[in-house]
């Protein structure tokens, strides 16, 4: 029995589908300890938008560590944090005419969500929050309460209250008007809906099955929130940092959320880091009212800053992400059309792509077939029925070709059986 | 206006008492960007037990990064994780005859607490948890519900329920029997206390004011939990990893908690990492029932492993921590006795030490006076009335002398006014 | 200042629209202390289906009191309770082939609802309940949590959780399929809807604005509940006891709910009494697990029994209620059509009837005009926009004519202005 | 199988210990249908302070019914209600210099409690309430949340939150200072106690085991509430209306609670009725924010008024209750002393008396032995270990002697075995 089987909790999951001990990683490749390469179309669930051990970021990190730059600093002022804030303002906020203050909420995406929900409730004096079907926002109790997946919810051990799910875009295949039920409940003082402090939304639901909300729907949601004085929180933990093309996934919709949650790829190198962006007028915290030990991981600030400088000084990355995404989307569409009787659907936007298969069991088999062929790809969706593609944004065209070829073969190997 | 004032949320706190931009750090010293050294008796709130940028750990980290070892790996198997688990078993669990399985619950201490609470509720089918007066367990909604501080609780924005506070050791200065109220409520089927799934406790309450529970009290608590079939969770996030002397802070009490939360210094270098240890029979999770993006930060595994090897292969660190702690304790006692009319109290165990001052305002002034003299020291306690000393365990005797000298002067400067 | 103004809480409401001190009452008439008669089309909000001080019931009551029959008996066995149970079985349950056990849950409708919700949660082990938009189930905390009205909800002082509102029949004017959203959420394991223990529904929403669910919708709801193993609770507190024609309001739909709540007119004479009917297999209570002081008000049992014998031994009352209801419905329809530009709507079923007016303010003025003309009629609906008619089922044809005449004039007097 | 066994839910409890079908009742006697008399030392759990079918009240009731006085009137003004309010002010409030406004909260004690808790939360903006060990306040969800009994709590089916139990008077046999824990938690901003809106307390806990709080303790509690700006709610549902001697059970303590809950004997004749008394400045309800069908049961108003006039125009009843109580107390004390090895304890105040037996099982057998001898007496306390005596206040000296004789024999028959 391996030390993993002996010592690690049964809660582990990814290691079940990929029973390999990984050792090294560069760009889009992970390597097993025997040197076997794996093409990574998972990218740390979106935490590695710039690839594994990106050399530019790596050099900045090594330099910082070598010169004994502060590693851990809580929320103290540091040179690295100043660089980060200045760069974030210069490269991200100012060009997009976004006026946000920055909370360092803790190391992970769930912390960014928890801080946003706390502040929304504090500002409005209301407890209730609207989330969407198939939302995923994290595993801590506050974040879990706005997450849809029933298996994960049942892990809470306490009733998850204060959130009411509303239908996400296309939940009824576009047959019914957007926000039909939501707006009716808000307008009807006898509806029984607790008046919400905030709406929390992902523009593309990654864990929920690569469901991409349309820009019209997002605009409609923003307007609805404004009409009813509800704060709009965009959880851009997985879809931000360029995953869908632009830095923020909501840019194409032209909306300006009241709060934005960032994590995963914001640190650039895969080190834990998170930000909660808030409109300045919402900054009503008492000093220390929200805190935490890992809010000042300066090595992550350094790689974050370097990533912003390297990739967000122009629109090259955004353009290439859109182009790569369209290529993959078209290829998936081609696969879907090749099996008309199977009812496959190509989904997604930018480099968040999915292929919906007939069942979770079939999707698992497709991912297993891909793994046998050297490709890491995961399932998502309520029943795990969507094969999900989140390659690094830095993936090369050749790697895309290689990956698509494997996916094509894998689907064939499963559906042909 | 600085970028910090312009862009960072008002929730920041430490930077208010220490208005310096830090740049570099080595061992017990932080350096401002102008090179001014500061003696650090705060140590990342206990996250830097081995000092800033510890050279042994640094070398292991640089080597790992240089050879492109996997950085971010979710809960996949990696060589670095295998090393960590094997080393943790060999250096920590086996010598102490502790039989635990390991959950990687997410990057921070709050994640370790959230996972423990979830699992305790799942195992027992009960929602309620007993916490203690002046407890601190974290800022996410589940962890916050078992935290005592009213200012932090009020940040939740929803009623914090499912937890009932019981008096910590010495809450009534030892005048009344331990667990008097707690056990009576448990035994009385008409008491109105919801039957608890678990008790969560810190052996020394750091944020709560450096309150050190006695070993008898801890044993009594463990026995009470066993008698009533309540799971005992020790939150060793701040007090574990040798802060009180032994690796686990509960070792002197000879108890074996059902679950243990570790974070802060477990990673060794200040990088985010956390573990939840659970008795094997409690490992009833479904795969993926608890997950998260930052559960496999391999650089932290590397420095964690190196720290275990370097510092926990023998009992040198434990002994020196006890000795240093006693020296500091004696010095604080001396200070306390020098101002008999002020009612100062020396508190703590190992290298978690505190000096209780007449008020939070005075404690703040003492810390400010220390900062002027080049010492970083924070307040804690419900009213911030305790000056808290958490130097790195690797602090030198000379540095201890220097720090104590500053504290002595700082107290004098404030109390003499 | 009157004693009422001096001593009674501001929470009083009906006395504001009807500033008269009432003294006596017979049948459909209330009399002010100066002898002024008022035609009562409110009937104790449905608690006086057999009219005020019904002479048959009165005689039985006087006889019982005169011979010192037990008045108050908790849940002890009494002769009066035996008569009631035997009569209820013979006249109500057996002819309708309904197999229910009877809980005496306390004196009022809210107690019947609280007992049903408790038991549904106990049986299923789930907390969540589905209610409907504009539902009204009572003012105690459990009943209030499934009530829609936002003003009443805000009186709770704690967040009302564990209930999720679904759209009632015709909530979207029949444009969208019934249960579209509800069933989709149930089927989608990622929807974020907490799995419900029960659905609680009124077949006609009285307080909600005299919204009558169609029999197809009720059948669809019963089938949905069966498919998803959700308990169906019909709150027949206001609409039971013949208000819509048959004894139970759900009879026309041909459904057999898992639980039925009865109160208001079940006692017959206006004395407090309530029943919760449950399918025998749900009777998993511990003795005394639910109790209360006023569960055995034997004078109410006596009048309840007499009412069952007098009015439910044949189908005369049911037929006459339907006929009277249709007459009133037609008249209200006529009024609605007389003001085509005002958009009035006639609503209801049996002798639960309503006239929806353009606004709550107009509905109030219509009711005030009716009061000036000697008719008691209240508003309902989320904005109080529906003039509600709940005359005693024993109302005479002449009284109906008189009431309709007043309503006609009152509407005219308001809309003509 | 009887109709009771066939049709009535298993939740019934009193009929299990007293398997008799009762028919008539007068004064302190209930009669089985075969005419067997039973001496009633239970008195409807305190709802029949003036005895069964008290002839004075009966006459008033018959007269009112005969002349067709309004029976059911919601919260409309009636002559009977005016009489009640005027009499209540004249006989009760004014002589005691109590300035309260009156809420008609619904028919039962739980409604009085629900209304008080709602209003306390509305006034203070806080959710949390302090209750006491072994409290009993009712079975609706709000009232149940502040009730201690674990069996009854488990019936809720949802976690009961927002209440924290504190030790009642003598919970530790007087060894520790009163309010030690409570006040410490309030004063410590780090205690983790949610700031309470209100304290709810019974001056004598009936269901909890006839625990009588001392006047010093009650005064201490009132002072503590004032110091910390917590509203004090006295639940006088069972102990008010003269049960302990004075009309309000808190009169001897000289305190003036912010709210008082009355029910059970307030109606006089055993008909459902309840009042919530509130200090005028707390009357911040919106009209209709709390309502209910059975708030205007005028026959109960009539008997309530008659009872106030008959029994509370002078201090005769108060004096006789005290004297009778002392006689019973002394007799119970004598019984206790007759079995020194059994550890019996005589408890109570006024005519709320108890004899604590070694176990619930023994107490049940004593009550069963008493029933065989023609005495109705119930158990109470967390384990049912207290035989509880709540005779009508109008019990005669001869009946007291008869009852005590039976109790003496019953205890002997059980303990001698």
mmCIF file of C-alpha atoms in Angstrom, chain C residues 233-332:
data_model
loop_
_atom_site.group_PDB
_atom_site.id
_atom_site.type_symbol
_atom_site.label_atom_id
_atom_site.label_comp_id
_atom_site.label_asym_id
_atom_site.label_seq_id
_atom_site.Cartn_x
_atom_site.Cartn_y
_atom_site.Cartn_z
ATOM 1 C CA UNK C 233 -49.362 19.108 2.945
ATOM 2 C CA UNK C 234 -52.626 20.831 2.100
ATOM 3 C CA UNK C 235 -53.311 23.747 4.396
ATOM 4 C CA UNK C 236 -57.109 23.645 4.408
ATOM 5 C CA UNK C 237 -57.420 25.924 7.415
ATOM 6 C CA UNK C 238 -59.365 28.558 5.526
ATOM 7 C CA UNK C 239 -60.597 26.659 2.481
ATOM 8 C CA UNK C 240 -61.620 23.424 4.194
ATOM 9 C CA UNK C 241 -64.898 22.748 6.036
ATOM 10 C CA UNK C 242 -66.874 23.413 2.882
ATOM 11 C CA UNK C 243 -65.657 26.873 1.975
ATOM 12 C CA UNK C 244 -65.180 25.892 -1.684
ATOM 13 C CA UNK C 245 -68.102 23.448 -1.757
ATOM 14 C CA UNK C 246 -66.888 19.987 -0.710
ATOM 15 C CA UNK C 247 -65.689 19.417 2.858
ATOM 16 C CA UNK C 248 -62.061 19.348 1.784
ATOM 17 C CA UNK C 249 -61.087 21.886 -0.821
ATOM 18 C CA UNK C 250 -58.943 19.313 -2.646
ATOM 19 C CA UNK C 251 -61.756 16.857 -3.311
ATOM 20 C CA UNK C 252 -62.510 18.100 -6.797
ATOM 21 C CA UNK C 253 -58.894 17.469 -7.741
ATOM 22 C CA UNK C 254 -59.203 13.880 -6.608
ATOM 23 C CA UNK C 255 -55.921 14.000 -4.687
ATOM 24 C CA UNK C 256 -55.113 12.542 -1.277
ATOM 25 C CA UNK C 257 -52.546 14.738 0.452
ATOM 26 C CA UNK C 258 -50.151 13.186 2.965
ATOM 27 C CA UNK C 259 -51.204 15.724 5.563
ATOM 28 C CA UNK C 260 -54.108 18.139 5.884
ATOM 29 C CA UNK C 261 -54.338 21.122 8.230
ATOM 30 C CA UNK C 262 -57.784 22.095 9.496
ATOM 31 C CA UNK C 263 -58.825 24.894 11.832
ATOM 32 C CA UNK C 264 -61.033 28.017 11.641
ATOM 33 C CA UNK C 265 -64.485 26.510 10.927
ATOM 34 C CA UNK C 266 -63.722 22.993 12.102
ATOM 35 C CA UNK C 267 -64.994 23.946 15.580
ATOM 36 C CA UNK C 268 -68.188 25.212 13.994
ATOM 37 C CA UNK C 269 -68.976 27.986 16.425
ATOM 38 C CA UNK C 270 -65.827 30.070 16.177
ATOM 39 C CA UNK C 271 -64.155 28.541 19.204
ATOM 40 C CA UNK C 272 -60.442 27.748 18.755
ATOM 41 C CA UNK C 273 -59.783 24.260 17.483
ATOM 42 C CA UNK C 274 -57.440 22.676 14.965
ATOM 43 C CA UNK C 275 -56.668 19.270 13.524
ATOM 44 C CA UNK C 276 -53.733 17.928 11.589
ATOM 45 C CA UNK C 277 -54.634 14.865 9.561
ATOM 46 C CA UNK C 278 -51.816 12.526 8.605
ATOM 47 C CA UNK C 279 -51.526 9.303 6.693
ATOM 48 C CA UNK C 280 -51.224 6.508 9.258
ATOM 49 C CA UNK C 281 -47.727 5.507 8.178
ATOM 50 C CA UNK C 282 -46.471 8.993 9.059
ATOM 51 C CA UNK C 283 -47.537 8.703 12.691
ATOM 52 C CA UNK C 284 -44.023 8.330 14.059
ATOM 53 C CA UNK C 285 -44.308 10.769 16.953
ATOM 54 C CA UNK C 286 -43.070 9.936 20.406
ATOM 55 C CA UNK C 287 -45.858 10.372 22.974
ATOM 56 C CA UNK C 288 -45.749 14.011 24.054
ATOM 57 C CA UNK C 289 -43.180 15.036 21.417
ATOM 58 C CA UNK C 290 -45.646 17.707 20.384
ATOM 59 C CA UNK C 291 -48.078 18.971 23.011
ATOM 60 C CA UNK C 292 -49.893 22.061 24.264
ATOM 61 C CA UNK C 293 -52.435 23.262 26.767
ATOM 62 C CA UNK C 294 -55.379 23.941 24.485
ATOM 63 C CA UNK C 295 -55.640 20.697 22.554
ATOM 64 C CA UNK C 296 -58.804 19.488 24.233
ATOM 65 C CA UNK C 297 -61.379 22.277 24.227
ATOM 66 C CA UNK C 298 -64.420 20.071 24.543
ATOM 67 C CA UNK C 299 -67.061 22.757 23.952
ATOM 68 C CA UNK C 300 -65.472 23.167 20.534
ATOM 69 C CA UNK C 301 -65.562 19.393 20.046
ATOM 70 C CA UNK C 302 -69.276 19.493 20.808
ATOM 71 C CA UNK C 303 -70.053 22.224 18.306
ATOM 72 C CA UNK C 304 -67.704 20.622 15.783
ATOM 73 C CA UNK C 305 -69.544 17.317 16.114
ATOM 74 C CA UNK C 306 -72.911 18.998 15.845
ATOM 75 C CA UNK C 307 -71.803 20.865 12.741
ATOM 76 C CA UNK C 308 -70.598 17.673 11.078
ATOM 77 C CA UNK C 309 -73.877 15.936 11.853
ATOM 78 C CA UNK C 310 -76.047 18.851 10.792
ATOM 79 C CA UNK C 311 -74.244 19.933 7.665
ATOM 80 C CA UNK C 312 -72.257 16.968 6.396
ATOM 81 C CA UNK C 313 -74.692 14.076 6.563
ATOM 82 C CA UNK C 314 -75.714 14.819 3.000
ATOM 83 C CA UNK C 315 -74.505 16.984 0.141
ATOM 84 C CA UNK C 316 -76.984 19.812 0.565
ATOM 85 C CA UNK C 317 -74.463 22.293 1.923
ATOM 86 C CA UNK C 318 -71.910 21.422 -0.720
ATOM 87 C CA UNK C 319 -74.429 21.972 -3.494
ATOM 88 C CA UNK C 320 -75.744 25.211 -2.094
ATOM 89 C CA UNK C 321 -72.237 26.530 -1.557
ATOM 90 C CA UNK C 322 -71.358 25.850 -5.154
ATOM 91 C CA UNK C 323 -74.559 27.491 -6.360
ATOM 92 C CA UNK C 324 -74.155 30.548 -4.153
ATOM 93 C CA UNK C 325 -70.538 30.807 -5.153
ATOM 94 C CA UNK C 326 -71.416 30.754 -8.803
ATOM 95 C CA UNK C 327 -74.011 33.434 -8.307
ATOM 96 C CA UNK C 328 -71.510 35.684 -6.560
ATOM 97 C CA UNK C 329 -68.833 34.879 -9.104
ATOM 98 C CA UNK C 330 -71.164 35.837 -11.939
ATOM 99 C CA UNK C 331 -72.093 39.063 -10.205
ATOM 100 C CA UNK C 332 -68.466 39.995 -9.646
#
